[in-house]
Amino acid sequence: MINLFDIMQGAQGGNAYQNLASQFGIGPQQAQQAVEAVLPAISLGLQQQAQTIEGWQNILSTLGQSQNSAQFYDSDGDGIPDHLEKEGTNALGSMFGGPEMTQAIAQQAAQFAGLPATIMQQMLPVITAMVMGGLFKGAANSGLGGILGQMMQGGAAQGGLGGMLGGMFGQGMNQNNPGNVFGNMMGGMFGGQQPQQPGGLGDMFGNILNTMMTGGRPPEPPPQADPLGAGLDMLKGMFETGKHVQSTQMDAWQEMFSQFSRPRDGQSG
């Protein structure tokens, strides 16, 4: 499973750090430090959004507008197009809710990376655009290409997407029928690892136990495959930073997120 660090390592054919360094007049090592300083904040922002239906709507909507970022992600890095900075800025706004928090993140990341805050503020939208471009590709490869395509074409109204996500979030854990479990156990005991033949002892014991435990009700059908849920689970796994973050840095990021969330919670209540 790839993660945010892997995404940045592979961006622009593996030349992202060198290209960022050339664009902003810093060394490649400084560019890597800048990226590594800000990835935990992006990770926290994405993971917080992934906890709610509305957050997933924001994520998928932002990814649906990241086609140019995906193209830039694959390019060899001849400069930074203006529209890319705009996409990165829009993604930051969707992720963090406003310019105040984005500015605070740039200042905090600048301290961790040992760079001037003004440079980090310029780099942050570009780094974010690279990340979203990589996530766009990951989402398209995780079975979410159809949703992203509708987003790119202006379709997939919020109601439709919300309905799909609501159905997924509203479903409880599907529990296997106890009789089937016991049937499989007994079939394994009597039939080893060989496929159980219909009418064997496993089926017989399974039917008896099923009747005892369900009152004779027919067993529930097996759960249907959920490609949307599987795709979102895979995409969510990509939100991990993927590189060890010092505990002091992570504590600082979490405290910042907590501070910025308190006023919004108070206003909404």
mmCIF file of C-alpha atoms in Angstrom:
data_model
loop_
_atom_site.group_PDB
_atom_site.id
_atom_site.type_symbol
_atom_site.label_atom_id
_atom_site.label_comp_id
_atom_site.label_asym_id
_atom_site.label_seq_id
_atom_site.Cartn_x
_atom_site.Cartn_y
_atom_site.Cartn_z
ATOM 1 C CA MET A 1 0.000 0.000 0.000
ATOM 2 C CA ILE A 2 1.487 3.320 -1.044
ATOM 3 C CA ASN A 3 1.323 6.359 1.239
ATOM 4 C CA LEU A 4 1.953 10.092 1.026
ATOM 5 C CA PHE A 5 5.710 9.732 1.348
ATOM 6 C CA ASP A 6 5.740 7.152 -1.458
ATOM 7 C CA ILE A 7 3.620 9.467 -3.586
ATOM 8 C CA MET A 8 6.112 12.306 -3.229
ATOM 9 C CA GLN A 9 9.063 9.966 -3.786
ATOM 10 C CA GLY A 10 7.575 8.917 -7.115
ATOM 11 C CA ALA A 11 6.335 12.337 -8.248
ATOM 12 C CA GLN A 12 7.673 13.632 -11.572
ATOM 13 C CA GLY A 13 9.624 10.491 -12.256
ATOM 14 C CA GLY A 14 11.364 10.684 -8.889
ATOM 15 C CA ASN A 15 12.619 14.222 -9.580
ATOM 16 C CA ALA A 16 10.115 16.143 -7.452
ATOM 17 C CA TYR A 17 12.620 17.279 -4.827
ATOM 18 C CA GLN A 18 15.094 18.476 -7.438
ATOM 19 C CA ASN A 19 12.364 20.291 -9.354
ATOM 20 C CA LEU A 20 10.975 21.914 -6.215
ATOM 21 C CA ALA A 21 14.489 23.011 -5.287
ATOM 22 C CA SER A 22 15.017 24.623 -8.684
ATOM 23 C CA GLN A 23 11.617 26.318 -8.604
ATOM 24 C CA PHE A 24 12.042 27.891 -5.159
ATOM 25 C CA GLY A 25 15.784 28.480 -5.078
ATOM 26 C CA ILE A 26 16.677 26.016 -2.331
ATOM 27 C CA GLY A 27 18.689 22.791 -2.175
ATOM 28 C CA PRO A 28 17.188 19.367 -2.927
ATOM 29 C CA GLN A 29 17.724 18.315 0.683
ATOM 30 C CA GLN A 30 15.856 21.392 1.879
ATOM 31 C CA ALA A 31 13.043 20.618 -0.548
ATOM 32 C CA GLN A 32 12.766 17.104 0.856
ATOM 33 C CA GLN A 33 12.771 18.462 4.395
ATOM 34 C CA ALA A 34 9.985 20.866 3.437
ATOM 35 C CA VAL A 35 7.898 18.013 2.015
ATOM 36 C CA GLU A 36 8.509 15.768 5.012
ATOM 37 C CA ALA A 37 7.621 18.621 7.362
ATOM 38 C CA VAL A 38 4.229 19.242 5.785
ATOM 39 C CA LEU A 39 3.085 15.685 4.952
ATOM 40 C CA PRO A 40 1.912 14.926 8.527
ATOM 41 C CA ALA A 41 -0.421 17.937 8.389
ATOM 42 C CA ILE A 42 -1.846 16.843 5.037
ATOM 43 C CA SER A 43 -2.242 13.327 6.407
ATOM 44 C CA LEU A 44 -4.118 14.557 9.480
ATOM 45 C CA GLY A 45 -6.364 16.768 7.358
ATOM 46 C CA LEU A 46 -7.297 13.919 5.025
ATOM 47 C CA GLN A 47 -7.817 11.429 7.844
ATOM 48 C CA GLN A 48 -10.084 13.819 9.720
ATOM 49 C CA GLN A 49 -12.212 14.348 6.629
ATOM 50 C CA ALA A 50 -12.410 10.602 6.011
ATOM 51 C CA GLN A 51 -14.331 10.188 9.282
ATOM 52 C CA THR A 52 -17.573 11.645 7.882
ATOM 53 C CA ILE A 53 -19.717 11.429 4.769
ATOM 54 C CA GLU A 54 -19.357 15.169 4.205
ATOM 55 C CA GLY A 55 -15.599 14.866 4.487
ATOM 56 C CA TRP A 56 -15.496 12.108 1.887
ATOM 57 C CA GLN A 57 -17.611 14.279 -0.394
ATOM 58 C CA ASN A 58 -14.991 17.023 -0.063
ATOM 59 C CA ILE A 59 -12.144 14.604 -0.718
ATOM 60 C CA LEU A 60 -13.720 13.064 -3.814
ATOM 61 C CA SER A 61 -14.847 16.439 -5.129
ATOM 62 C CA THR A 62 -11.317 17.811 -4.720
ATOM 63 C CA LEU A 63 -9.800 14.756 -6.394
ATOM 64 C CA GLY A 64 -12.271 15.139 -9.241
ATOM 65 C CA GLN A 65 -10.806 18.606 -9.852
ATOM 66 C CA SER A 66 -7.200 17.382 -9.692
ATOM 67 C CA GLN A 67 -6.751 16.101 -13.232
ATOM 68 C CA ASN A 68 -4.196 18.800 -13.999
ATOM 69 C CA SER A 69 -2.376 17.914 -10.791
ATOM 70 C CA ALA A 70 -2.280 14.281 -11.916
ATOM 71 C CA GLN A 71 -0.786 15.321 -15.249
ATOM 72 C CA PHE A 72 1.778 17.480 -13.472
ATOM 73 C CA TYR A 73 2.534 14.572 -11.135
ATOM 74 C CA ASP A 74 3.613 12.541 -14.175
ATOM 75 C CA SER A 75 5.482 15.370 -15.905
ATOM 76 C CA ASP A 76 9.231 15.903 -15.777
ATOM 77 C CA GLY A 77 8.780 19.238 -14.016
ATOM 78 C CA ASP A 78 9.355 22.124 -16.407
ATOM 79 C CA GLY A 79 8.319 24.852 -13.992
ATOM 80 C CA ILE A 80 5.160 25.221 -11.951
ATOM 81 C CA PRO A 81 2.072 26.238 -13.961
ATOM 82 C CA ASP A 82 -0.086 28.948 -12.422
ATOM 83 C CA HIS A 83 -3.217 26.803 -12.543
ATOM 84 C CA LEU A 84 -1.452 24.153 -10.475
ATOM 85 C CA GLU A 85 -0.882 26.548 -7.593
ATOM 86 C CA LYS A 86 -4.580 27.414 -7.795
ATOM 87 C CA GLU A 87 -5.553 23.735 -7.620
ATOM 88 C CA GLY A 88 -3.276 23.283 -4.634
ATOM 89 C CA THR A 89 -4.739 26.339 -2.922
ATOM 90 C CA ASN A 90 -8.276 25.081 -3.527
ATOM 91 C CA ALA A 91 -7.350 21.662 -2.138
ATOM 92 C CA LEU A 92 -5.866 23.286 0.969
ATOM 93 C CA GLY A 93 -9.042 25.314 1.470
ATOM 94 C CA SER A 94 -11.196 22.213 1.168
ATOM 95 C CA MET A 95 -8.931 20.261 3.505
ATOM 96 C CA PHE A 96 -8.315 22.857 6.219
ATOM 97 C CA GLY A 97 -11.276 25.190 5.893
ATOM 98 C CA GLY A 98 -9.615 28.568 5.502
ATOM 99 C CA PRO A 99 -6.466 30.619 4.902
ATOM 100 C CA GLU A 100 -5.768 31.127 8.610
ATOM 101 C CA MET A 101 -5.076 27.445 9.238
ATOM 102 C CA THR A 102 -3.196 27.074 5.955
ATOM 103 C CA GLN A 103 -0.924 29.936 6.952
ATOM 104 C CA ALA A 104 -0.411 28.438 10.402
ATOM 105 C CA ILE A 105 0.502 25.095 8.841
ATOM 106 C CA ALA A 106 3.055 26.766 6.564
ATOM 107 C CA GLN A 107 4.622 28.565 9.516
ATOM 108 C CA GLN A 108 4.784 25.403 11.614
ATOM 109 C CA ALA A 109 6.223 23.348 8.752
ATOM 110 C CA ALA A 110 8.799 26.066 8.072
ATOM 111 C CA GLN A 111 10.061 25.728 11.641
ATOM 112 C CA PHE A 112 10.370 21.962 11.308
ATOM 113 C CA ALA A 113 12.144 22.244 7.934
ATOM 114 C CA GLY A 114 14.386 25.159 8.898
ATOM 115 C CA LEU A 115 13.106 27.327 6.037
ATOM 116 C CA PRO A 116 11.670 30.855 5.919
ATOM 117 C CA ALA A 117 7.909 30.858 6.322
ATOM 118 C CA THR A 118 7.534 32.893 3.108
ATOM 119 C CA ILE A 119 9.124 30.089 1.065
ATOM 120 C CA MET A 120 7.038 27.424 2.761
ATOM 121 C CA GLN A 121 3.862 29.399 2.046
ATOM 122 C CA GLN A 122 4.782 29.367 -1.645
ATOM 123 C CA MET A 123 5.697 25.683 -1.613
ATOM 124 C CA LEU A 124 2.663 24.419 0.294
ATOM 125 C CA PRO A 125 0.100 24.677 -2.564
ATOM 126 C CA VAL A 126 2.523 23.048 -5.002
ATOM 127 C CA ILE A 127 3.318 20.178 -2.637
ATOM 128 C CA THR A 128 -0.400 19.731 -1.984
ATOM 129 C CA ALA A 129 -1.128 19.664 -5.723
ATOM 130 C CA MET A 130 1.516 16.969 -6.178
ATOM 131 C CA VAL A 131 -0.021 14.924 -3.377
ATOM 132 C CA MET A 132 -3.533 15.279 -4.799
ATOM 133 C CA GLY A 133 -2.251 14.330 -8.244
ATOM 134 C CA GLY A 134 -0.783 11.144 -6.802
ATOM 135 C CA LEU A 135 -3.988 10.426 -4.871
ATOM 136 C CA PHE A 136 -6.008 11.004 -8.056
ATOM 137 C CA LYS A 137 -4.021 8.289 -9.764
ATOM 138 C CA GLY A 138 -4.338 6.032 -6.732
ATOM 139 C CA ALA A 139 -8.097 6.560 -6.554
ATOM 140 C CA ALA A 140 -8.506 5.845 -10.266
ATOM 141 C CA ASN A 141 -6.594 2.605 -9.793
ATOM 142 C CA SER A 142 -8.684 1.649 -6.730
ATOM 143 C CA GLY A 143 -12.024 1.351 -8.468
ATOM 144 C CA LEU A 144 -13.057 4.995 -8.023
ATOM 145 C CA GLY A 145 -12.338 6.076 -11.593
ATOM 146 C CA GLY A 146 -16.025 6.209 -12.480
ATOM 147 C CA ILE A 147 -16.873 8.602 -9.648
ATOM 148 C CA LEU A 148 -13.870 10.806 -10.452
ATOM 149 C CA GLY A 149 -14.866 10.864 -14.106
ATOM 150 C CA GLN A 150 -18.337 12.097 -13.201
ATOM 151 C CA MET A 151 -16.805 14.744 -10.943
ATOM 152 C CA MET A 152 -14.553 15.929 -13.765
ATOM 153 C CA GLN A 153 -17.583 16.252 -16.059
ATOM 154 C CA GLY A 154 -19.552 18.175 -13.478
ATOM 155 C CA GLY A 155 -21.828 15.237 -12.701
ATOM 156 C CA ALA A 156 -22.215 13.142 -9.584
ATOM 157 C CA ALA A 157 -24.420 15.648 -7.786
ATOM 158 C CA GLN A 158 -23.832 15.881 -4.082
ATOM 159 C CA GLY A 159 -27.111 14.119 -3.443
ATOM 160 C CA GLY A 160 -26.139 11.133 -5.571
ATOM 161 C CA LEU A 161 -22.671 10.870 -4.116
ATOM 162 C CA GLY A 162 -24.019 11.441 -0.633
ATOM 163 C CA GLY A 163 -26.522 8.652 -1.180
ATOM 164 C CA MET A 164 -23.809 6.211 -2.171
ATOM 165 C CA LEU A 165 -21.614 7.201 0.748
ATOM 166 C CA GLY A 166 -24.561 7.230 3.128
ATOM 167 C CA GLY A 167 -25.482 3.717 2.111
ATOM 168 C CA MET A 168 -21.939 2.583 2.743
ATOM 169 C CA PHE A 169 -21.573 4.345 6.086
ATOM 170 C CA GLY A 170 -25.039 3.282 7.205
ATOM 171 C CA GLN A 171 -24.428 -0.413 6.749
ATOM 172 C CA GLY A 172 -23.479 -2.293 9.887
ATOM 173 C CA MET A 173 -20.956 -5.048 10.003
ATOM 174 C CA ASN A 174 -22.263 -8.061 8.164
ATOM 175 C CA GLN A 175 -22.115 -11.043 10.443
ATOM 176 C CA ASN A 176 -21.861 -14.545 9.048
ATOM 177 C CA ASN A 177 -24.682 -16.862 9.855
ATOM 178 C CA PRO A 178 -23.671 -18.992 12.867
ATOM 179 C CA GLY A 179 -24.901 -22.152 11.262
ATOM 180 C CA ASN A 180 -22.715 -21.562 8.245
ATOM 181 C CA VAL A 181 -19.730 -21.010 10.512
ATOM 182 C CA PHE A 182 -20.303 -24.254 12.345
ATOM 183 C CA GLY A 183 -20.986 -25.989 9.061
ATOM 184 C CA ASN A 184 -17.654 -24.849 7.712
ATOM 185 C CA MET A 185 -15.940 -25.942 10.911
ATOM 186 C CA MET A 186 -17.518 -29.370 10.803
ATOM 187 C CA GLY A 187 -16.865 -29.708 7.110
ATOM 188 C CA GLY A 188 -13.213 -28.911 7.742
ATOM 189 C CA MET A 189 -13.043 -31.495 10.507
ATOM 190 C CA PHE A 190 -14.585 -34.238 8.447
ATOM 191 C CA GLY A 191 -13.361 -33.271 5.011
ATOM 192 C CA GLY A 192 -9.935 -31.792 5.764
ATOM 193 C CA GLN A 193 -9.015 -29.007 3.358
ATOM 194 C CA GLN A 194 -10.883 -30.603 0.467
ATOM 195 C CA PRO A 195 -13.953 -28.796 -0.943
ATOM 196 C CA GLN A 196 -17.061 -29.947 0.853
ATOM 197 C CA GLN A 197 -19.407 -31.952 -1.305
ATOM 198 C CA PRO A 198 -23.129 -31.171 -1.111
ATOM 199 C CA GLY A 199 -24.937 -33.389 1.329
ATOM 200 C CA GLY A 200 -21.840 -34.209 3.352
ATOM 201 C CA LEU A 201 -21.561 -34.308 7.123
ATOM 202 C CA GLY A 202 -20.576 -30.636 7.259
ATOM 203 C CA ASP A 203 -23.804 -29.618 5.561
ATOM 204 C CA MET A 204 -25.833 -31.921 7.769
ATOM 205 C CA PHE A 205 -24.401 -30.529 11.020
ATOM 206 C CA GLY A 206 -24.587 -27.018 9.632
ATOM 207 C CA ASN A 207 -28.271 -27.407 8.831
ATOM 208 C CA ILE A 208 -29.001 -28.847 12.273
ATOM 209 C CA LEU A 209 -27.155 -26.017 14.038
ATOM 210 C CA ASN A 210 -28.707 -23.423 11.769
ATOM 211 C CA THR A 211 -32.195 -24.700 12.649
ATOM 212 C CA MET A 212 -31.366 -24.669 16.366
ATOM 213 C CA MET A 213 -29.885 -21.163 16.380
ATOM 214 C CA THR A 214 -32.187 -19.389 13.933
ATOM 215 C CA GLY A 215 -35.483 -21.087 14.702
ATOM 216 C CA GLY A 216 -35.663 -22.557 11.244
ATOM 217 C CA ARG A 217 -35.398 -19.215 9.462
ATOM 218 C CA PRO A 218 -33.556 -19.373 6.143
ATOM 219 C CA PRO A 219 -29.916 -18.266 6.366
ATOM 220 C CA GLU A 220 -29.070 -14.719 5.409
ATOM 221 C CA PRO A 221 -27.551 -14.336 1.946
ATOM 222 C CA PRO A 222 -23.814 -13.663 1.860
ATOM 223 C CA PRO A 223 -22.874 -9.968 1.827
ATOM 224 C CA GLN A 224 -22.503 -8.461 -1.611
ATOM 225 C CA ALA A 225 -19.163 -7.098 -2.723
ATOM 226 C CA ASP A 226 -18.883 -3.358 -2.159
ATOM 227 C CA PRO A 227 -16.452 -1.923 -4.727
ATOM 228 C CA LEU A 228 -17.016 1.635 -3.506
ATOM 229 C CA GLY A 229 -16.206 0.705 0.077
ATOM 230 C CA ALA A 230 -13.163 -1.290 -0.999
ATOM 231 C CA GLY A 231 -11.938 1.610 -3.109
ATOM 232 C CA LEU A 232 -12.392 4.109 -0.284
ATOM 233 C CA ASP A 233 -10.615 1.808 2.161
ATOM 234 C CA MET A 234 -7.664 1.550 -0.191
ATOM 235 C CA LEU A 235 -7.639 5.294 -0.758
ATOM 236 C CA LYS A 236 -7.812 5.947 2.978
ATOM 237 C CA GLY A 237 -4.736 3.789 3.438
ATOM 238 C CA MET A 238 -2.866 6.174 1.142
ATOM 239 C CA PHE A 239 -3.537 9.030 3.586
ATOM 240 C CA GLU A 240 -0.891 7.696 5.965
ATOM 241 C CA THR A 241 2.290 9.757 6.118
ATOM 242 C CA GLY A 242 4.425 6.688 5.523
ATOM 243 C CA LYS A 243 7.528 8.020 7.241
ATOM 244 C CA HIS A 244 8.352 8.168 10.919
ATOM 245 C CA VAL A 245 7.373 11.509 12.403
ATOM 246 C CA GLN A 246 9.001 12.656 15.614
ATOM 247 C CA SER A 247 6.555 12.596 18.495
ATOM 248 C CA THR A 248 7.196 16.257 19.295
ATOM 249 C CA GLN A 249 6.267 17.244 15.751
ATOM 250 C CA MET A 250 3.163 15.086 15.697
ATOM 251 C CA ASP A 251 2.085 16.478 19.076
ATOM 252 C CA ALA A 252 2.492 19.993 17.702
ATOM 253 C CA TRP A 253 0.374 19.214 14.638
ATOM 254 C CA GLN A 254 -2.355 17.582 16.690
ATOM 255 C CA GLU A 255 -2.429 20.525 19.085
ATOM 256 C CA MET A 256 -2.743 22.934 16.161
ATOM 257 C CA PHE A 257 -5.615 20.965 14.664
ATOM 258 C CA SER A 258 -7.298 20.880 18.048
ATOM 259 C CA GLN A 259 -6.954 24.628 18.503
ATOM 260 C CA PHE A 260 -8.426 25.396 15.111
ATOM 261 C CA SER A 261 -11.306 22.949 15.551
ATOM 262 C CA ARG A 262 -12.512 24.370 18.881
ATOM 263 C CA PRO A 263 -13.868 27.710 17.583
ATOM 264 C CA ARG A 264 -15.692 26.021 14.709
ATOM 265 C CA ASP A 265 -17.256 23.521 17.085
ATOM 266 C CA GLY A 266 -18.359 26.343 19.374
ATOM 267 C CA GLN A 267 -19.920 28.298 16.542
ATOM 268 C CA SER A 268 -21.801 25.335 15.183
ATOM 269 C CA GLY A 269 -23.313 24.460 18.526
#
